[in-house]
Coordinates of C-alpha atoms in Angstrom, one line a residue:
M1 CA 95.5 95.1 97.9
G2 CA 92.6 93.5 99.6
A3 CA 90.2 90.6 99.8
G4 CA 88.8 91.7 96.4
P5 CA 86.4 90.4 93.8
V6 CA 86.3 87.0 92.2
S7 CA 84.8 86.2 88.9
S8 CA 81.2 87.3 88.3
G9 CA 80.2 83.7 87.8
R10 CA 79.9 83.3 91.6
V11 CA 77.7 85.4 93.9
P12 CA 76.3 88.3 91.8
L13 CA 77.8 91.6 92.8
R14 CA 74.3 93.2 93.2
D15 CA 73.2 90.6 95.8
F16 CA 73.7 92.0 99.3
S17 CA 71.1 89.8 101.1
D18 CA 73.8 87.3 102.3
S19 CA 76.5 89.8 103.1
P20 CA 78.6 89.0 106.2
L21 CA 78.0 92.6 107.3
P22 CA 74.5 94.2 107.1
V23 CA 75.0 96.6 104.2
T24 CA 72.4 98.9 102.6
P25 CA 73.3 100.0 99.1
I26 CA 72.9 103.7 98.3
W27 CA 72.1 104.3 94.6
D28 CA 71.4 108.1 94.6
A29 CA 74.8 109.2 95.7
P30 CA 76.6 111.9 93.7
E31 CA 78.3 110.5 90.6
A32 CA 82.0 110.3 90.2
P33 CA 83.9 109.5 87.0
W34 CA 84.7 105.9 88.1
H35 CA 81.2 105.0 89.1
G36 CA 80.3 104.4 85.4
A37 CA 83.0 101.7 85.3
Y38 CA 81.6 99.9 88.3
P39 CA 80.3 96.3 87.6
E40 CA 76.5 96.3 87.1
G41 CA 74.6 96.3 90.3
L42 CA 77.5 97.6 92.5
P43 CA 76.4 100.7 94.4
P44 CA 78.6 103.8 94.6
R45 CA 78.0 104.1 98.4
I46 CA 76.9 101.8 101.2
E47 CA 75.5 102.3 104.7
F48 CA 76.4 100.0 107.6
E49 CA 76.7 99.9 111.3
A50 CA 80.3 100.0 112.4
V51 CA 81.3 97.5 115.0
R52 CA 84.5 96.6 116.7
A53 CA 86.9 93.9 115.4
E54 CA 86.1 91.4 118.2
R55 CA 82.4 91.8 117.6
L56 CA 83.0 91.0 114.0
L57 CA 84.6 87.7 115.1
Q58 CA 81.7 87.0 117.4
A59 CA 79.2 87.4 114.6
A60 CA 81.2 85.1 112.4
V61 CA 81.3 82.5 115.1
E62 CA 77.5 82.7 115.6
R63 CA 77.0 82.1 111.9
F64 CA 79.8 79.5 111.3
P65 CA 80.5 77.8 114.6
D66 CA 81.6 74.5 113.2
R67 CA 83.3 75.8 110.0
L68 CA 87.2 75.6 110.0
A69 CA 88.5 79.0 110.8
L70 CA 92.2 78.3 110.3
R71 CA 94.7 75.7 109.4
Y72 CA 98.4 75.8 110.3
F73 CA 100.4 72.6 109.8
K74 CA 98.7 70.0 112.0
T75 CA 96.6 72.6 113.9
A76 CA 93.0 73.1 112.6
W77 CA 90.5 75.1 114.7
T78 CA 86.8 75.8 114.0
Y79 CA 85.4 79.2 114.6
E80 CA 84.0 78.1 117.9
E81 CA 87.4 76.8 119.0
L82 CA 89.1 80.0 118.0
L83 CA 86.7 82.1 120.0
V84 CA 87.2 79.9 123.1
R85 CA 90.9 80.5 122.9
V86 CA 90.4 84.3 122.4
K87 CA 88.3 84.5 125.6
I88 CA 90.9 82.5 127.6
A89 CA 93.8 84.7 126.2
A90 CA 91.8 87.8 127.1
A91 CA 91.6 86.7 130.8
S92 CA 95.3 85.8 130.7
L93 CA 96.2 89.2 129.4
Q94 CA 94.0 90.8 132.1
R95 CA 95.9 88.8 134.7
V96 CA 99.2 90.3 133.6
G97 CA 97.8 93.8 133.8
I98 CA 96.3 94.5 130.3
Q99 CA 93.2 96.7 130.4
R100 CA 91.3 99.2 128.4
G101 CA 93.8 101.5 126.7
S102 CA 96.8 99.2 127.2
R103 CA 99.0 98.5 124.3
V104 CA 100.3 95.0 123.4
M105 CA 103.1 94.6 120.9
L106 CA 103.0 91.5 118.7
V107 CA 106.4 90.7 117.3
L108 CA 105.3 87.5 115.6
P109 CA 105.1 85.8 112.2
N110 CA 101.7 84.5 111.0
C111 CA 100.6 81.8 113.4
P112 CA 97.5 80.9 115.3
E113 CA 98.8 82.7 118.5
F114 CA 99.0 86.0 116.6
I115 CA 95.3 85.8 115.7
V116 CA 94.3 84.8 119.3
L117 CA 96.3 87.6 120.9
W118 CA 95.2 90.1 118.3
F119 CA 91.5 89.5 119.1
A120 CA 92.1 89.0 122.8
T121 CA 93.7 92.4 123.1
H122 CA 90.7 94.0 121.5
W123 CA 88.4 91.9 123.7
L124 CA 89.8 93.9 126.7
G125 CA 89.5 97.3 124.9
A126 CA 93.3 97.4 124.5
Q127 CA 95.3 98.2 121.4
V128 CA 97.5 96.1 119.1
V129 CA 101.0 97.3 118.1
P130 CA 102.2 95.0 115.4
A131 CA 105.9 94.8 114.6
N132 CA 108.0 92.9 112.1
P133 CA 110.0 90.1 113.8
L134 CA 112.9 90.9 111.5
L135 CA 113.4 94.3 113.0
S136 CA 116.5 94.9 115.1
G137 CA 116.5 95.7 118.8
P138 CA 116.9 99.5 118.3
E139 CA 114.1 99.5 115.7
L140 CA 111.7 97.6 118.1
A141 CA 112.7 99.8 120.9
E142 CA 111.8 102.9 118.9
I143 CA 108.3 101.5 118.2
A144 CA 107.8 100.3 121.8
K145 CA 108.8 103.7 123.3
K146 CA 106.7 105.7 120.8
C147 CA 103.6 103.5 121.6
N148 CA 104.2 103.2 125.3
V149 CA 104.2 99.4 125.2
D150 CA 104.7 97.4 128.3
T151 CA 103.7 93.8 127.2
V152 CA 105.3 92.0 124.2
A153 CA 104.7 88.7 122.5
G154 CA 107.6 87.3 120.5
L155 CA 108.7 84.0 118.9
D156 CA 110.8 82.0 121.3
I157 CA 113.4 81.0 118.6
T158 CA 114.2 84.6 117.7
L159 CA 114.3 86.6 120.9
K160 CA 117.6 88.4 120.6
S161 CA 116.2 91.6 119.2
I162 CA 113.4 91.7 121.7
A163 CA 115.8 91.0 124.5
K164 CA 117.9 93.9 123.3
M165 CA 114.8 96.1 123.3
T166 CA 114.0 95.3 126.9
R167 CA 117.4 96.7 128.0
T168 CA 116.5 100.1 126.6
V169 CA 112.7 100.3 127.1
P170 CA 110.9 99.1 130.2
I171 CA 108.9 96.0 129.2
W172 CA 107.1 94.3 132.1
N173 CA 105.8 91.2 130.4
L174 CA 107.3 89.0 127.6
I175 CA 105.2 86.2 126.3
T176 CA 107.2 83.7 124.3
V177 CA 105.4 81.8 121.6
S178 CA 106.6 78.5 120.2
L179 CA 105.5 77.1 116.8
A180 CA 106.5 73.6 117.9
P181 CA 103.1 72.5 119.1
H182 CA 101.7 73.1 115.6
L183 CA 104.4 71.3 113.6
P184 CA 104.8 67.7 112.5
W185 CA 107.1 65.7 114.8
F186 CA 110.2 65.9 112.5
M187 CA 109.8 69.7 112.0
A188 CA 109.2 70.2 115.7
I189 CA 112.5 68.4 116.5
L190 CA 114.4 70.7 114.2
Y191 CA 112.5 73.7 115.6
R192 CA 113.4 72.8 119.2
F193 CA 117.0 72.2 118.2
G194 CA 117.1 75.7 116.7
K195 CA 115.6 77.1 119.9
S196 CA 118.4 75.3 122.0
I197 CA 121.0 77.0 119.9
N198 CA 119.4 80.4 120.5
R199 CA 118.4 79.8 124.1
R200 CA 120.8 82.3 125.6
V201 CA 119.2 85.8 125.6
D202 CA 119.8 88.6 128.1
V203 CA 116.4 90.0 129.0
A204 CA 116.2 93.0 131.3
F205 CA 115.8 92.0 135.0
Q206 CA 112.5 93.8 135.3
T207 CA 110.9 91.9 132.4
K208 CA 108.8 88.9 133.4
V209 CA 109.2 86.1 130.8
M210 CA 106.6 83.5 130.4
S211 CA 105.9 80.9 127.7
F212 CA 102.6 81.0 126.0
S213 CA 101.6 77.8 127.7
E214 CA 102.4 79.3 131.1
F215 CA 100.6 82.5 130.2
F216 CA 97.5 80.7 128.7
D217 CA 95.5 79.9 131.8
T218 CA 92.6 77.6 130.7
T219 CA 90.9 77.9 134.0
R220 CA 89.8 81.5 133.3
S221 CA 88.1 83.2 130.5
I222 CA 86.2 86.5 129.8
N223 CA 82.9 85.8 128.1
L224 CA 82.0 89.2 126.7
P225 CA 84.0 92.0 125.2
A226 CA 84.8 94.9 127.5
I227 CA 83.6 97.9 125.4
D228 CA 81.6 98.8 122.3
D229 CA 83.3 102.1 121.3
V230 CA 84.2 101.8 117.6
D231 CA 86.1 105.1 117.6
Q232 CA 88.8 103.9 120.0
P233 CA 92.1 102.9 118.4
A234 CA 92.4 99.3 117.3
V235 CA 95.8 99.1 115.7
L236 CA 98.8 101.4 116.1
Q237 CA 100.5 100.6 112.8
P238 CA 104.1 101.5 112.3
T239 CA 104.5 103.2 109.0
G240 CA 106.7 105.6 107.1
G241 CA 103.7 107.9 106.6
T242 CA 103.5 110.1 103.6
T243 CA 106.7 112.1 104.2
G244 CA 109.2 109.4 104.7
S245 CA 110.0 109.5 108.4
S246 CA 109.0 106.7 110.8
K247 CA 105.5 107.3 112.2
V248 CA 102.6 105.3 113.8
A249 CA 99.2 105.4 112.1
V250 CA 96.2 105.3 114.5
L251 CA 93.6 103.0 113.0
T252 CA 90.3 102.8 114.8
H253 CA 87.8 100.0 114.9
R254 CA 85.5 102.1 112.7
N255 CA 88.4 102.3 110.1
L256 CA 88.9 98.6 110.1
C257 CA 85.2 97.7 110.0
S258 CA 84.6 100.2 107.2
N259 CA 87.4 98.7 105.0
V260 CA 86.0 95.2 105.7
A261 CA 82.5 96.4 104.6
Q262 CA 83.9 97.9 101.5
L263 CA 85.8 94.8 100.6
H264 CA 82.9 92.5 101.1
T265 CA 80.6 94.7 99.1
W266 CA 83.1 94.9 96.3
S267 CA 84.0 91.2 96.3
G268 CA 80.8 89.2 96.0
L269 CA 82.5 86.3 97.8
E270 CA 80.0 83.8 99.1
P271 CA 80.1 83.7 103.0
G272 CA 81.4 80.5 104.5
Q273 CA 82.7 79.0 101.2
D274 CA 86.3 80.2 100.5
T275 CA 89.7 79.2 101.7
F276 CA 92.3 82.0 101.7
L277 CA 96.0 81.5 101.2
S278 CA 97.0 83.6 104.2
V279 CA 100.7 84.3 103.6
L280 CA 100.8 88.1 103.8
P281 CA 102.3 89.1 107.1
Y282 CA 99.7 90.1 109.8
F283 CA 102.1 92.6 111.3
H284 CA 101.4 94.7 108.2
I285 CA 97.9 96.1 107.9
Y286 CA 97.6 94.7 104.4
G287 CA 97.9 91.2 105.9
A288 CA 95.9 92.0 109.1
T289 CA 92.9 93.4 107.3
C290 CA 92.9 91.5 104.0
A291 CA 94.4 88.1 104.8
M292 CA 93.1 87.8 108.4
L293 CA 90.2 90.0 109.5
S294 CA 88.2 90.3 106.3
P295 CA 88.2 86.6 105.5
L296 CA 87.3 85.6 109.0
V297 CA 84.4 88.0 109.0
G298 CA 83.2 86.2 105.9
G299 CA 83.5 82.8 107.4
A300 CA 86.5 81.8 105.2
T301 CA 89.2 79.3 106.2
L302 CA 92.7 80.8 106.6
L303 CA 95.5 78.6 105.2
I304 CA 98.3 80.2 107.3
Q305 CA 101.9 80.3 106.2
A306 CA 104.4 82.0 108.5
R307 CA 106.9 82.7 105.8
F308 CA 106.6 82.7 102.0
H309 CA 108.6 80.0 100.3
P310 CA 107.6 79.5 96.7
F311 CA 108.0 75.7 96.6
I312 CA 106.4 75.1 100.0
T313 CA 103.6 77.5 99.2
T314 CA 103.0 75.7 95.9
K315 CA 102.7 72.3 97.8
L316 CA 100.4 73.9 100.3
I317 CA 98.1 75.2 97.5
Q318 CA 98.1 71.8 95.8
K319 CA 97.2 70.0 99.1
Y320 CA 94.5 72.3 100.5
Q321 CA 93.1 73.9 97.3
P322 CA 92.6 77.6 98.4
S323 CA 90.3 79.6 96.1
V324 CA 91.6 83.0 97.0
A325 CA 95.2 84.3 97.3
L326 CA 96.5 87.6 98.5
L327 CA 100.0 88.2 97.2
V328 CA 102.6 90.8 96.3
P329 CA 104.3 90.9 92.9
F330 CA 107.5 89.1 93.9
M331 CA 105.4 86.2 95.3
I332 CA 103.6 85.9 92.0
K333 CA 106.8 85.9 90.1
S334 CA 108.3 83.2 92.4
L335 CA 105.3 81.0 92.1
N336 CA 105.5 81.4 88.3
E337 CA 109.0 80.1 88.4
V338 CA 108.0 77.0 90.4
M339 CA 105.1 76.2 88.1
R340 CA 107.2 76.7 85.0
N341 CA 110.1 74.5 86.3
K342 CA 107.8 71.8 87.7
K343 CA 105.3 72.0 84.8
L344 CA 102.5 72.6 87.3
R345 CA 99.1 74.2 87.3
L346 CA 97.3 75.6 90.3
D347 CA 93.7 75.5 88.9
C348 CA 92.1 75.8 92.4
L349 CA 92.8 79.5 92.5
Q350 CA 89.9 81.5 91.3
Q351 CA 91.1 85.0 92.3
C352 CA 94.3 86.7 93.3
M353 CA 94.5 90.2 94.7
C354 CA 97.8 91.9 94.3
G355 CA 99.2 95.1 95.8
A356 CA 102.2 96.8 97.5
S357 CA 104.1 97.5 94.2
P358 CA 103.5 97.3 90.4
L359 CA 103.0 93.9 88.9
A360 CA 104.8 93.3 85.6
E361 CA 102.4 92.5 82.7
E362 CA 104.3 89.4 81.7
D363 CA 104.2 88.1 85.3
A364 CA 100.5 88.7 85.5
R365 CA 99.7 87.0 82.2
E366 CA 101.8 84.0 83.0
F367 CA 100.2 83.5 86.4
Q368 CA 96.7 83.8 84.9
D369 CA 97.7 81.3 82.2
K370 CA 99.0 78.8 84.8
T371 CA 96.2 79.1 87.3
G372 CA 93.1 80.4 85.5
A373 CA 92.8 82.9 88.4
V374 CA 91.7 86.5 87.8
I375 CA 94.4 88.8 89.0
L376 CA 93.2 92.1 90.4
E377 CA 95.7 94.8 91.2
G378 CA 94.7 97.3 93.8
F379 CA 96.1 100.0 95.9
G380 CA 96.2 100.9 99.6
L381 CA 98.4 102.3 102.3
S382 CA 98.7 101.8 106.1
E383 CA 97.0 105.1 106.7
A384 CA 93.8 103.8 105.0
S385 CA 93.4 100.5 106.7
P386 CA 94.7 99.8 103.9
V387 CA 92.6 99.4 100.7
T388 CA 91.3 102.3 98.7
H389 CA 91.3 101.0 95.1
S390 CA 90.7 97.7 93.3
N391 CA 90.2 96.5 89.8
P392 CA 86.7 95.2 89.1
A393 CA 85.9 91.5 88.6
D394 CA 83.6 91.8 85.6
G395 CA 86.3 91.3 83.0
S396 CA 87.3 95.0 82.8
A397 CA 90.4 94.7 85.0
R398 CA 93.3 96.4 83.5
I399 CA 96.9 95.2 84.1
G400 CA 99.1 98.0 85.3
S401 CA 96.2 99.9 86.7
I402 CA 95.2 100.1 90.4
G403 CA 91.6 100.0 89.4
L404 CA 88.7 102.1 90.8
P405 CA 88.1 103.6 94.2
L406 CA 86.0 101.4 96.5
P407 CA 82.5 102.4 97.5
N408 CA 82.4 105.3 100.0
T409 CA 85.9 106.4 98.8
D410 CA 86.4 109.8 97.3
V411 CA 89.6 110.5 95.4
K412 CA 91.1 113.6 93.8
L413 CA 94.4 114.3 92.0
V414 CA 96.0 117.6 93.0
D415 CA 98.8 119.8 91.8
L416 CA 102.2 119.0 93.2
E417 CA 103.2 122.5 94.3
T418 CA 100.2 123.5 96.5
G419 CA 98.0 120.5 96.7
L420 CA 95.0 122.8 96.4
S421 CA 94.0 122.6 92.7
E422 CA 92.7 119.5 91.0
V423 CA 94.6 118.5 87.9
S424 CA 92.8 117.8 84.6
T425 CA 91.9 114.2 83.6
G426 CA 95.0 112.5 82.1
E427 CA 97.4 114.8 84.0
V428 CA 99.7 113.6 86.8
G429 CA 98.8 114.7 90.3
E430 CA 99.2 113.7 93.9
L431 CA 96.7 111.2 95.0
A432 CA 94.4 112.4 97.8
I433 CA 91.8 110.1 99.4
R434 CA 88.8 110.6 101.7
G435 CA 86.8 107.8 103.2
P436 CA 85.8 106.0 106.4
Q437 CA 88.8 103.8 106.2
V438 CA 91.3 106.7 106.6
M439 CA 93.2 106.9 109.8
R440 CA 92.6 109.2 112.8
G441 CA 96.1 110.5 112.4
Y442 CA 99.7 109.8 113.4
L443 CA 100.3 108.9 117.1
D444 CA 101.5 112.0 119.0
E445 CA 102.5 113.7 115.7
P446 CA 100.2 116.7 115.3
E447 CA 102.4 118.4 112.7
E448 CA 102.9 115.3 110.6
T449 CA 99.1 114.6 110.9
A450 CA 98.4 118.1 109.6
I451 CA 100.6 117.5 106.6
A452 CA 99.0 114.2 105.7
L453 CA 95.4 115.0 106.6
R454 CA 94.0 118.3 105.2
Q455 CA 90.4 119.1 105.5
G456 CA 89.5 115.4 105.7
W457 CA 91.7 114.4 102.7
L458 CA 94.6 112.0 103.1
Y459 CA 97.5 113.2 100.9
T460 CA 99.3 110.0 100.0
G461 CA 102.5 111.2 98.5
D462 CA 101.9 109.0 95.5
L463 CA 101.7 110.4 92.0
A464 CA 98.9 109.1 89.8
V465 CA 96.9 109.7 86.7
M466 CA 93.2 109.0 86.0
S467 CA 91.7 107.8 82.7
E468 CA 88.5 109.3 81.2
D469 CA 86.5 106.4 82.7
G470 CA 87.9 106.6 86.2
F471 CA 90.7 104.0 86.2
F472 CA 93.8 105.1 88.2
E473 CA 97.4 104.3 87.6
I474 CA 100.4 105.1 89.9
V475 CA 103.2 106.6 88.0
D476 CA 105.7 107.6 90.6
R477 CA 106.2 108.4 94.3
K478 CA 107.0 111.8 95.7
K479 CA 108.8 110.3 98.6
D480 CA 112.1 108.4 98.2
M481 CA 110.9 105.4 100.1
I482 CA 112.1 102.0 98.6
I483 CA 109.7 99.1 98.5
S484 CA 111.5 95.8 98.4
G485 CA 109.4 92.6 98.4
G486 CA 106.5 94.6 99.8
L487 CA 108.5 96.0 102.8
N488 CA 109.3 99.7 103.2
V489 CA 112.9 100.9 103.4
F490 CA 113.7 104.5 104.2
P491 CA 116.9 105.7 102.6
S492 CA 117.6 108.2 105.5
E493 CA 117.6 105.3 108.0
V494 CA 120.1 103.3 106.0
E495 CA 122.2 106.3 105.3
E496 CA 122.4 107.1 109.0
T497 CA 123.8 103.6 109.7
L498 CA 126.3 103.9 106.8
L499 CA 127.6 107.2 108.1
K500 CA 128.6 105.5 111.4
H501 CA 131.2 103.6 109.4
P502 CA 134.6 105.3 110.0
S503 CA 135.7 105.0 106.4
I504 CA 132.5 106.5 104.8
A505 CA 132.5 110.2 104.3
A506 CA 129.2 110.5 102.4
C507 CA 126.5 108.2 101.0
A508 CA 123.2 108.0 99.2
V509 CA 120.7 105.2 99.1
V510 CA 118.3 104.5 96.3
G511 CA 116.1 101.8 95.0
Q512 CA 117.5 99.6 92.2
P513 CA 114.7 98.1 90.0
D514 CA 114.3 94.4 90.4
R515 CA 111.8 92.2 88.6
K516 CA 111.3 89.9 91.5
Y517 CA 111.3 92.1 94.5
G518 CA 110.3 95.4 92.9
E519 CA 113.3 97.2 94.2
L520 CA 116.6 96.3 95.9
V521 CA 118.4 98.6 98.3
C522 CA 121.4 100.1 96.5
T523 CA 124.0 102.5 98.0
Y524 CA 126.7 104.8 96.7
V525 CA 129.4 105.6 99.2
V526 CA 132.3 108.1 99.2
P527 CA 135.3 107.0 101.2
V528 CA 137.1 109.3 103.7
K529 CA 140.2 110.8 102.1
G530 CA 143.0 108.3 102.3
E531 CA 140.8 105.4 103.3
S532 CA 139.6 102.4 101.3
I533 CA 136.3 100.7 101.6
D534 CA 135.7 97.0 101.8
V535 CA 132.2 96.4 100.3
K536 CA 131.6 93.2 102.2
E537 CA 132.6 94.8 105.4
V538 CA 130.2 97.7 104.8
R539 CA 127.3 95.2 104.4
T540 CA 128.4 93.5 107.6
H541 CA 128.4 96.8 109.4
C542 CA 124.8 97.5 108.3
R543 CA 123.6 94.1 109.5
D544 CA 124.4 95.1 113.1
D545 CA 121.8 97.9 113.2
L546 CA 119.4 97.1 110.3
S547 CA 116.9 94.4 109.4
G548 CA 118.2 92.1 106.6
Y549 CA 115.9 93.5 104.0
K550 CA 117.2 97.0 104.6
V551 CA 120.9 96.0 104.2
P552 CA 122.2 97.3 100.8
K553 CA 122.3 94.5 98.2
E554 CA 124.6 96.7 96.0
V555 CA 127.4 98.9 97.3
H556 CA 129.1 101.2 94.8
V557 CA 132.2 103.1 95.8
V558 CA 132.4 106.5 94.1
D559 CA 134.5 109.6 94.3
E560 CA 131.6 112.0 94.7
L561 CA 127.8 112.2 94.8
P562 CA 125.9 114.2 92.2
E563 CA 124.5 117.5 93.6
T564 CA 122.6 120.5 92.4
F565 CA 124.3 123.9 92.5
L566 CA 122.6 124.4 95.9
G567 CA 124.3 121.3 97.2
K568 CA 121.2 119.1 97.2
L569 CA 121.6 115.5 96.4
R570 CA 120.4 114.4 92.9
R571 CA 118.9 111.0 93.7
V572 CA 117.4 110.9 90.2
D573 CA 120.9 110.5 88.7
L574 CA 121.7 107.7 91.1
R575 CA 118.4 105.9 90.3
K576 CA 119.2 106.1 86.6
A577 CA 122.6 104.6 87.3
A578 CA 121.4 101.8 89.6

């Protein structure tokens, strides 16, 4: 993960004089095994003054006022133009009741309005609650209720789930965002036609609905941010946590700023020079930190794409020539297929950071061959804002490895039984992480927080091994969570929905390996005695309550599920069969 390094032929990694954040390298820090593998001139630790996210944007605007901040179809804003809109949106949010400590839910794809509302919310000292627009009404309602949200922004063409949420959770303000103003005329016509088809939505009577143009009052703006407290929550990030159940990670401004400082120290990217392919979803902290916040802090231009489509993405790269791409493995594989079929090269890409799931060696080598880009696999998790590891950019990157811990990041591998004893080098242990990017805890979940955070260490639930020279490799997951196309799927949630089907007596959900998406959701179902199961009807049943990516792609009808002598489900047997 992360806005990581480019080739060492650009800004030397040892040069901190032009860093977007004032960073002081610390050379006399205690040595760890991985520090010897750091590129020459990269310090093991850094010192910096943490600032809030909106202040980071302010600093970028002061340095790069006339540089292009973002491009989305026909919309192109400079840094100064972006900041003007943030200040207006902050006043507009204040007008509908948002203040310090309020929580604003953004149920949006990548678009300029997401960025404006994200920074405007922080401008007031309020907190962002990002949510996947593909979530169902009950899923959104669970997040909104847990986070005590009362204002939501959603896409006007897909409001059904949000409308359903408003009927179960009191939402006072709904801001509807249209992509039409950004689109070329022929796409805007199609967009508005789609909106007309989906116009009928039953929003709760107490919810005030306003379009973004109605909400966005250009006669008022707030010139200065409301607060300077970096230890206040910035993002309440929905996540599965490290034990599999749905939780919300509390990420402070100090957490986000720390990860940005780490990424910029590691990267050596030259401020104000790069264009980032910004396709990772901002509603996930990987996208928010690495494809939005970190590039903007460095004066980069965001080439925004709301939804990844391999052919369209390829055309976008050819037209606007981004130098950096942040991707997940299935995106790399899909782009390989387009380049192979169309006999194309994408030579503008200099560096590609990849995370979320393992990248197949053959896919990595093909992408590098067809682009010349350096692929750097890394690792992170929502609870760490998110990046903790990255491969270096000095030619020592290792395919299949998550690389080395970033500066200021301590790592240990502990035994699986107690989590108290460190395992020997080369042995598998649970990955535990300590650093300034690690979350405050889970929202209103003291017991779950105590499980995940122990004496300052974040226990990730991932099993890893470290080489003699400090490179880490993820070998398995303690949790049963499925990662499909970079999105998390919890078997228990899918199983709960399946068991509502009257013909299903028992079920189990596992991940089925897939070269493109990493894993696909696969289920084994046992029919009620005397009943038959229609596989197609089971998948239709799941679509009523689950997001599309959570619906099982494979449904196997079996007579019984494998169990231990204690009656515990043996998922390992099902994974082998999947």
